[in-house]
Amino acid sequence: MENLVLVPVFLPLVTAIFLFTQRNLIKESIVNIFTLSSSVISFLITSFIFITFTIEKFESYSVVLYQWTESPKIDFSFTLDGLSALMLLLVSGLSIFIQQFSTSYMSKDENYRKYFVYFNFFVFSMLVLVMSSNFLIMFLGWELVGLSSYLLISFWSSKTSASKAGNKAFILNRIGDFGFLVGLMFILNTFKSFDFQEVLHRANEIPVNTITVITLFLILGAFGKSAQFPLFSWLPDAMEGPTPASALIHAATMVTAGVFMLVRISPLLQYSETTSFVVLVIGLLTALISAFSAINQYDIKKVLAYSTISQLGFMFIAIGVGAYVAAVFHLLTHAFFKALLFLGAGAVIEALHHEQDIRNMGGLRKKMPLTAGMMGIGTLAISGIPPLAGFWSKDEILASIFSKGGIYLGFWALTLFAAVLTAFYMGRHWLLIFNSEPSKTIEDIHDAPRNMKVPLVVLGIFSIFIGFVNTPFFHGVEKLLHITLEEVEITHLPEGLTLVVLALISIGAGFAGLFLAYLIFSQNILQSKLFNNDGFKKLIKFIKEASFNVLYLNKIGNVIFVAGAKLFSKRVAVIIDSILIDGTVNLVANSFSKSAKITSSSQTGLVRNYVLYFGFFLIILVAVFIVTPLVGN
Amino acid sequence: MVEFLLFLVPASLVLIGALIVIFAQNPVHNAMGLVLTLISLAIIYITLNATFVAMVQMLVYAGAVMTLFLFVIMMIGVDKKEQSKESIKGQTLLVSGVLLVLISLLIYVAINSNFTWDLWFEAVQFDIEGTPQLIAGTLFTAWILPFEIISILLIVATTAAIALAYDTKKRKQHV
Amino acid sequence: MFEVTTDWYLSLAAVLFSIGFFGMMIRRNALIMFMCIELMLNAVNLTFIAASKHFGTIDGQVAVFFVLVVAAAEVVVGLAIIVSIFRKQSSASVDVLNLSRG
């Protein structure tokens, strides 16, 4: 019974391997049957597991596959607890709809089968990560996710930009993984174990400074995987991959891994105020920078990419203030509406024959009513308009920050500003695509086909209602995570009137952002006489430029890291490499060939010369015996 | 006195035979010199109580091996004279140098040690008889592994000799 | 008058070996060189026999058999090589052979 957990984890791997081996499988419908049925089966089993898990009062249990090493005891094992059960359900559930969408989006692609191999492998990697019961298995999943995301991002590897984006994602993740790995070494050294149970239960016995060091290295890993400042620039570039793959990376897998890991180690994290503060500041910085960057992007997917980074920033903020439940809850709601937005964007791109520039779109509302509606739901959800999903989770995060008081009130204000920006750029996004006048007429635009419509509608419904699982009136997620976060002190929401006022403020923020977007991009308020002076125009231009170039962070990073490194390596190449290393190697090689030429002349091939050499050495031997008269004694 | 003569006569015959081997111009004479050396050595072996080894020396060396030598000499002919002129540059000089050093070393050792060899061990007082029983008793017990290995060497040598001497071209022409 | 000790036999072996070695250096006929090798091997045999008598053990005489077998094998292969070389260039001189020149 407990071993049933292994089925949803390994079924994607089996599917991936099976599809990989079937080289002659060209018919798309047969691939669809295999991949969809496997994901439906795994989803059904997951649901069954989840229901029994709920009935059994969320008692966690482990499945040991085999013992990896004896001392320190490391098992290859999986654990089902509230957190992993939630992630399991989320990943396997979303993967069905994204796959169904993919069957239509990827149709006619020459590497159709390969896409689903990678896709299933990605799902498997993520499930290994979330189901892991110790740090080492988690790291295994962590690396597998990195690998499979690389494969998916550079899926169209014939495009240079795609393979570059894949490399960028992989390398930036490596920086984070380095931190994670160092953290793991510290953990093994401190706790003599990798097991979550053991490590997390003994957290209070360890000096705070040690915990701070460990967690600081671990969050570096989370920053890399979850695209936080300063390791976030790979995520916008990752848009080179197929759109449904982006949806998977952004919604359910990959980027949420960092948040998941931080919640997993929350028993450690709560003891270290330094680390929590770092997480909070970095999260806030990321949320602001990426939200600001999103307001003037023109690529339909890049806007969404920056919005993902920004929302992940929100989750990190929540973790930083100790609102772990709120973070997981936001992860859950975000997964649905971000998947919806990406799939909607995919449908638009498909309908416009792979046009991605939103300046060339506009007025699509009449031609693609269903997609427009669903994207609208996603936009409202992410903006935090009640009663849609985003409102509940975002409000919970904001209220949690507020309840900490003191300096956190300033952070609360900044987070609120990020929320306004979120609503603004999402409003702009929707209005530019679906509402404003078409700047370029594209013929034969049709609404999404059935295989795209169904996932959109399902995700739309979820985006509306998923928020109700954890309202101030019904703490579903908190109950689920109760045992996992048993020893963790969670920041709770303020009570009564404060909460209502805070909710109203955050609703106001959402509406304000959307209204501003409506004024600017629908009513063209900036063109009116009110703002018709040069100073203001310059300001707008400056903001637009700064936003489009992501506050010039990439360029700064380029100058510091890339150009500096290039200069340094050029010097190294000239001095050390060509003179020192090559010189040594050449010297050795030349000396060998020269000495070989000299000594080879002694090899005359004449037997009697060899006899002479024999004579020389006979003399030497006799002389040795004479000089040392008792040799062998 | 008898003992001394029994050493001196065969020893001088050994050296004379050896000198014939290296100085005679006709290959047949060389071979005969070698036979002289081998037979004289066999006599010395008998004085050293190695009777069985002496018999084997006579049969195998002086008999079989020498027959082989003579056979090859007859086969490739004796009419060709060796060139007396040294063809390798500097060989004569080097040879004389090596010889000179070697001989002076030996003379030095001989004078230095007053014509006695420091053998480190005293000679035993009893004599052992090199009978076939004694030799076989050691050869087939303590030395059995080298014995088996050396038999493989003999087979390999025989095969190699056949492979080398078998002239495939001529064979094909005849067929 | 003179007591014949092991030293005498060893000296004889040394002289015999030197003669053989000298022959190796000065003769060019491959056959004669083989005979010189036989001389040197026999010098070694003589030391074995003398040592056997000196130490009163039979192992020295047993070792002679191994030298004998190796010598026989060497002569067989060597003479076969000489014959096949002679077929090619109708000369038994080793000086014309320098194929393995470095």
Short mmCIF file of C-alpha atoms in Angstrom, two decimals, chain A residues 301-621:
data_model
loop_
_atom_site.label_atom_id
_atom_site.label_comp_id
_atom_site.label_asym_id
_atom_site.label_seq_id
_atom_site.Cartn_x
_atom_site.Cartn_y
_atom_site.Cartn_z
CA LYS A 301 6.43 35.33 -22.86
CA LYS A 302 9.05 37.59 -21.32
CA VAL A 303 6.41 39.59 -19.52
CA LEU A 304 5.17 36.37 -17.99
CA ALA A 305 8.72 35.29 -17.19
CA TYR A 306 9.40 38.47 -15.24
CA SER A 307 6.06 38.12 -13.53
CA THR A 308 7.05 34.61 -12.45
CA ILE A 309 10.29 35.92 -10.98
CA SER A 310 8.33 38.61 -9.22
CA GLN A 311 5.83 36.14 -7.79
CA LEU A 312 8.67 33.90 -6.64
CA GLY A 313 10.01 36.98 -4.91
CA PHE A 314 6.71 37.18 -3.06
CA MET A 315 7.13 33.58 -1.94
CA PHE A 316 10.63 34.30 -0.71
CA ILE A 317 9.36 37.32 1.15
CA ALA A 318 6.81 35.10 2.84
CA ILE A 319 9.53 32.62 3.81
CA GLY A 320 11.70 35.47 5.03
CA VAL A 321 9.02 36.64 7.46
CA GLY A 322 8.31 33.08 8.56
CA ALA A 323 4.97 32.71 6.81
CA TYR A 324 5.81 29.29 5.38
CA VAL A 325 2.19 28.27 4.89
CA ALA A 326 1.52 31.45 2.97
CA ALA A 327 4.53 30.71 0.77
CA VAL A 328 3.30 27.22 -0.05
CA PHE A 329 -0.19 28.55 -0.61
CA HIS A 330 1.06 31.18 -3.01
CA LEU A 331 3.10 28.52 -4.74
CA LEU A 332 -0.08 26.49 -5.19
CA THR A 333 -2.26 29.31 -6.53
CA HIS A 334 0.54 30.73 -8.63
CA ALA A 335 1.08 27.33 -10.22
CA PHE A 336 -2.46 27.36 -11.56
CA PHE A 337 -2.79 30.89 -12.82
CA LYS A 338 0.73 30.99 -14.22
CA ALA A 339 0.16 27.74 -16.06
CA LEU A 340 -3.08 29.25 -17.35
CA LEU A 341 -1.34 32.43 -18.49
CA PHE A 342 1.44 30.55 -20.23
CA LEU A 343 -0.89 28.19 -21.98
CA GLY A 344 -3.01 31.16 -23.02
CA ALA A 345 0.11 32.85 -24.35
CA GLY A 346 0.94 29.62 -26.14
CA ALA A 347 -2.50 29.58 -27.74
CA VAL A 348 -2.04 33.18 -28.89
CA ILE A 349 1.40 32.47 -30.31
CA GLU A 350 0.06 29.43 -32.11
CA ALA A 351 -2.88 31.36 -33.53
CA LEU A 352 -0.62 34.16 -34.74
CA HIS A 353 1.78 31.76 -36.41
CA HIS A 354 4.57 32.17 -33.89
CA GLU A 355 4.38 35.91 -33.53
CA GLN A 356 5.59 36.83 -30.06
CA ASP A 357 5.79 40.63 -30.12
CA ILE A 358 2.80 42.10 -28.33
CA ARG A 359 3.13 45.35 -30.29
CA ASN A 360 2.03 43.39 -33.34
CA MET A 361 -1.00 42.00 -31.53
CA GLY A 362 -4.10 43.72 -30.33
CA GLY A 363 -7.80 43.37 -30.78
CA LEU A 364 -7.63 39.63 -30.49
CA ARG A 365 -10.56 39.58 -28.07
CA LYS A 366 -13.13 39.22 -30.81
CA LYS A 367 -11.20 36.59 -32.71
CA MET A 368 -10.19 34.47 -29.75
CA PRO A 369 -12.93 35.03 -27.18
CA LEU A 370 -12.26 31.95 -25.07
CA THR A 371 -8.52 32.50 -24.82
CA ALA A 372 -9.11 36.16 -24.04
CA GLY A 373 -11.52 35.24 -21.27
CA MET A 374 -9.24 32.69 -19.71
CA MET A 375 -6.23 34.97 -19.94
CA GLY A 376 -8.41 37.63 -18.32
CA ILE A 377 -9.13 35.30 -15.43
CA GLY A 378 -5.41 34.63 -15.07
CA THR A 379 -4.65 38.33 -15.16
CA LEU A 380 -7.24 39.13 -12.52
CA ALA A 381 -6.01 36.22 -10.40
CA ILE A 382 -2.38 37.31 -10.47
CA SER A 383 -3.40 40.92 -9.80
CA GLY A 384 -5.08 39.87 -6.57
CA ILE A 385 -8.71 40.61 -7.33
CA PRO A 386 -11.07 38.70 -5.03
CA PRO A 387 -12.37 36.08 -5.01
CA LEU A 388 -9.81 34.70 -7.47
CA ALA A 389 -6.93 32.57 -6.31
CA GLY A 390 -4.16 35.16 -6.28
CA PHE A 391 -6.00 37.42 -3.89
CA TRP A 392 -6.09 34.94 -1.03
CA SER A 393 -2.45 33.96 -1.18
CA LYS A 394 -1.06 37.40 -1.88
CA ASP A 395 -3.17 38.93 0.81
CA GLU A 396 -1.94 36.32 3.25
CA ILE A 397 1.67 37.18 2.44
CA LEU A 398 1.06 40.90 2.79
CA ALA A 399 -0.81 40.46 6.05
CA SER A 400 1.95 38.22 7.41
CA ILE A 401 4.58 40.87 6.72
CA PHE A 402 2.39 43.50 8.28
CA SER A 403 1.83 41.48 11.45
CA LYS A 404 5.58 41.39 12.16
CA GLY A 405 5.45 45.15 12.76
CA GLY A 406 8.44 47.45 13.21
CA ILE A 407 10.80 47.70 10.28
CA TYR A 408 8.70 45.11 8.47
CA LEU A 409 6.06 47.79 7.88
CA GLY A 410 8.47 49.35 5.40
CA PHE A 411 8.91 46.00 3.69
CA TRP A 412 5.16 45.65 3.64
CA ALA A 413 4.82 48.95 1.81
CA LEU A 414 7.44 47.94 -0.76
CA THR A 415 5.77 44.57 -1.28
CA LEU A 416 2.49 46.34 -1.75
CA PHE A 417 4.12 48.53 -4.38
CA ALA A 418 5.36 45.38 -6.12
CA ALA A 419 1.77 44.11 -6.04
CA VAL A 420 0.57 47.33 -7.69
CA LEU A 421 3.24 46.94 -10.36
CA THR A 422 2.14 43.33 -10.86
CA ALA A 423 -1.43 44.37 -11.51
CA PHE A 424 -0.21 47.16 -13.79
CA TYR A 425 1.99 45.11 -16.07
CA MET A 426 -0.46 42.22 -16.22
CA GLY A 427 -3.21 44.68 -17.12
CA ARG A 428 -0.99 46.15 -19.83
CA HIS A 429 -0.20 42.67 -21.07
CA TRP A 430 -3.83 41.70 -21.48
CA LEU A 431 -4.92 45.03 -22.90
CA LEU A 432 -2.15 45.15 -25.50
CA ILE A 433 -2.87 41.63 -26.68
CA PHE A 434 -6.61 41.47 -26.64
CA ASN A 435 -8.06 44.96 -26.46
CA SER A 436 -6.22 47.76 -28.21
CA GLU A 437 -6.39 48.37 -31.92
CA PRO A 438 -4.53 45.84 -34.04
CA SER A 439 -1.39 47.44 -35.40
CA LYS A 440 -0.84 44.70 -37.91
CA THR A 441 -3.46 42.58 -39.55
CA ILE A 442 -2.79 38.89 -39.44
CA GLU A 443 -5.08 36.77 -41.53
CA ASP A 444 -6.90 33.56 -40.61
CA ILE A 445 -6.74 33.91 -36.85
CA HIS A 446 -8.82 31.25 -35.19
CA ASP A 447 -9.45 30.48 -31.57
CA ALA A 448 -7.54 27.70 -29.89
CA PRO A 449 -8.24 24.10 -30.97
CA ARG A 450 -10.00 21.71 -28.63
CA ASN A 451 -6.86 20.22 -27.10
CA MET A 452 -5.82 23.71 -26.08
CA LYS A 453 -9.26 24.85 -24.97
CA VAL A 454 -9.83 22.09 -22.45
CA PRO A 455 -6.68 22.75 -20.40
CA LEU A 456 -7.35 26.47 -20.54
CA VAL A 457 -10.88 26.10 -19.21
CA VAL A 458 -9.87 23.63 -16.50
CA LEU A 459 -7.02 25.81 -15.35
CA GLY A 460 -9.27 28.87 -15.51
CA ILE A 461 -11.78 27.20 -13.19
CA PHE A 462 -8.98 26.21 -10.84
CA SER A 463 -7.55 29.73 -10.91
CA ILE A 464 -10.87 31.03 -9.70
CA PHE A 465 -11.55 28.53 -6.99
CA ILE A 466 -8.22 27.14 -5.76
CA GLY A 467 -7.85 30.10 -3.43
CA PHE A 468 -10.64 28.84 -1.24
CA VAL A 469 -8.55 25.96 0.11
CA ASN A 470 -6.82 28.31 2.51
CA THR A 471 -8.93 31.33 3.36
CA PRO A 472 -8.97 33.02 6.76
CA PHE A 473 -12.13 30.97 7.33
CA PHE A 474 -10.78 27.58 6.25
CA HIS A 475 -7.09 26.75 6.79
CA GLY A 476 -6.75 23.85 4.38
CA VAL A 477 -3.08 24.19 3.47
CA GLU A 478 -2.13 24.92 7.03
CA LYS A 479 -3.82 21.73 8.20
CA LEU A 480 -2.08 19.79 5.49
CA LEU A 481 1.31 21.13 6.50
CA HIS A 482 0.55 20.86 10.19
CA ILE A 483 2.73 17.80 10.82
CA THR A 484 5.48 18.84 8.44
CA LEU A 485 5.85 22.21 10.11
CA GLU A 486 5.14 20.88 13.60
CA GLU A 487 8.26 22.31 15.15
CA VAL A 488 8.21 25.50 13.19
CA GLU A 489 6.95 28.77 14.47
CA ILE A 490 4.77 30.18 11.75
CA THR A 491 3.94 33.84 11.42
CA HIS A 492 0.17 34.06 11.64
CA LEU A 493 -2.21 36.55 10.24
CA PRO A 494 -3.47 39.46 12.28
CA GLU A 495 -6.98 39.09 13.59
CA GLY A 496 -10.24 40.89 13.05
CA LEU A 497 -10.49 44.40 11.72
CA THR A 498 -6.79 44.70 10.86
CA LEU A 499 -7.10 41.79 8.50
CA VAL A 500 -10.13 43.28 6.81
CA VAL A 501 -8.39 46.62 6.37
CA LEU A 502 -5.29 44.91 5.00
CA ALA A 503 -7.39 42.89 2.60
CA LEU A 504 -9.10 46.03 1.41
CA ILE A 505 -5.74 47.72 0.90
CA SER A 506 -4.39 44.87 -1.16
CA ILE A 507 -7.61 44.73 -3.21
CA GLY A 508 -7.18 48.45 -3.71
CA ALA A 509 -3.61 47.89 -4.86
CA GLY A 510 -4.75 45.35 -7.41
CA PHE A 511 -7.48 47.59 -8.76
CA ALA A 512 -5.20 50.60 -8.77
CA GLY A 513 -2.65 48.79 -10.92
CA LEU A 514 -5.26 47.54 -13.33
CA PHE A 515 -6.96 50.92 -13.55
CA LEU A 516 -3.67 52.63 -14.27
CA ALA A 517 -3.00 50.13 -17.02
CA TYR A 518 -6.52 50.77 -18.38
CA LEU A 519 -5.95 54.51 -18.40
CA ILE A 520 -2.59 54.33 -20.10
CA PHE A 521 -3.04 51.53 -22.58
CA SER A 522 -6.72 51.71 -23.35
CA GLN A 523 -7.52 55.42 -22.99
CA ASN A 524 -4.04 56.57 -24.02
CA ILE A 525 -3.93 59.05 -21.19
CA LEU A 526 -0.25 59.72 -21.77
CA GLN A 527 -1.01 61.23 -25.13
CA SER A 528 -3.50 63.72 -23.64
CA LYS A 529 -2.68 67.36 -23.07
CA LEU A 530 -2.43 66.87 -19.36
CA PHE A 531 0.98 65.21 -19.62
CA ASN A 532 2.17 66.99 -22.68
CA ASN A 533 5.39 68.50 -21.40
CA ASP A 534 8.97 67.51 -22.08
CA GLY A 535 10.06 66.73 -18.55
CA PHE A 536 7.39 64.17 -18.09
CA LYS A 537 8.01 62.62 -21.49
CA LYS A 538 11.66 62.25 -20.61
CA LEU A 539 10.74 60.57 -17.35
CA ILE A 540 8.46 58.11 -19.12
CA LYS A 541 11.13 57.40 -21.69
CA PHE A 542 13.68 56.82 -18.95
CA ILE A 543 11.36 54.41 -17.11
CA LYS A 544 10.60 52.57 -20.33
CA GLU A 545 14.26 52.19 -21.22
CA ALA A 546 15.25 51.11 -17.73
CA SER A 547 12.45 48.60 -17.59
CA PHE A 548 13.18 47.15 -20.99
CA ASN A 549 16.82 46.68 -20.10
CA VAL A 550 16.07 45.20 -16.68
CA LEU A 551 17.65 48.19 -14.89
CA TYR A 552 20.76 47.51 -17.00
CA LEU A 553 21.58 44.66 -14.62
CA ASN A 554 22.52 42.33 -17.43
CA LYS A 555 24.86 44.93 -18.87
CA ILE A 556 26.43 45.62 -15.49
CA GLY A 557 26.84 41.92 -14.91
CA ASN A 558 28.26 41.59 -18.39
CA VAL A 559 30.85 44.29 -17.77
CA ILE A 560 31.86 43.02 -14.35
CA PHE A 561 31.81 39.29 -14.83
CA VAL A 562 32.06 38.57 -18.51
CA ALA A 563 34.32 41.37 -19.74
CA GLY A 564 36.50 41.20 -16.64
CA ALA A 565 36.79 37.49 -16.89
CA LYS A 566 37.55 37.76 -20.59
CA LEU A 567 40.35 40.24 -19.98
CA PHE A 568 41.75 38.13 -17.20
CA SER A 569 41.59 34.94 -19.21
CA LYS A 570 43.23 36.63 -22.17
CA ARG A 571 46.14 37.59 -19.97
CA VAL A 572 46.24 34.11 -18.55
CA ALA A 573 46.06 32.63 -22.01
CA VAL A 574 49.03 34.64 -23.22
CA ILE A 575 51.30 34.54 -20.21
CA ILE A 576 50.63 31.34 -18.38
CA ASP A 577 49.35 29.20 -21.15
CA SER A 578 51.52 29.99 -24.14
CA ILE A 579 54.74 30.76 -22.35
CA LEU A 580 54.71 28.79 -19.15
CA ILE A 581 52.62 25.74 -19.92
CA ASP A 582 53.17 25.41 -23.66
CA GLY A 583 56.80 26.34 -23.16
CA THR A 584 57.30 23.58 -20.64
CA VAL A 585 55.48 21.05 -22.76
CA ASN A 586 57.40 22.02 -25.87
CA LEU A 587 60.66 21.94 -23.97
CA VAL A 588 59.98 18.45 -22.74
CA ALA A 589 58.85 17.26 -26.15
CA ASN A 590 61.78 18.87 -27.97
CA SER A 591 64.30 17.56 -25.50
CA PHE A 592 62.92 14.08 -26.00
CA SER A 593 63.03 14.25 -29.76
CA LYS A 594 66.53 15.74 -29.75
CA SER A 595 67.91 13.25 -27.27
CA ALA A 596 66.15 10.51 -29.20
CA LYS A 597 67.91 11.63 -32.39
CA ILE A 598 71.25 11.55 -30.62
CA THR A 599 70.80 8.22 -28.91
CA SER A 600 69.15 6.57 -31.87
CA SER A 601 72.44 6.83 -33.76
CA SER A 602 73.80 4.30 -31.29
CA GLN A 603 71.24 1.82 -32.58
CA THR A 604 73.29 0.83 -35.62
CA GLY A 605 71.52 -2.45 -36.14
CA LEU A 606 74.94 -4.14 -36.27
CA VAL A 607 75.18 -7.12 -33.97
CA ARG A 608 78.83 -6.61 -33.20
CA ASN A 609 78.23 -3.08 -32.00
CA TYR A 610 75.74 -4.48 -29.57
CA VAL A 611 78.33 -6.96 -28.40
CA LEU A 612 80.57 -3.99 -27.72
CA TYR A 613 77.93 -2.37 -25.58
CA PHE A 614 77.65 -5.65 -23.79
CA GLY A 615 81.41 -5.42 -23.16
CA PHE A 616 81.15 -1.91 -21.75
CA PHE A 617 78.56 -2.97 -19.27
CA LEU A 618 80.51 -6.10 -18.43
CA ILE A 619 83.40 -3.84 -17.44
CA ILE A 620 81.11 -1.68 -15.35
CA LEU A 621 79.70 -4.76 -13.64
#
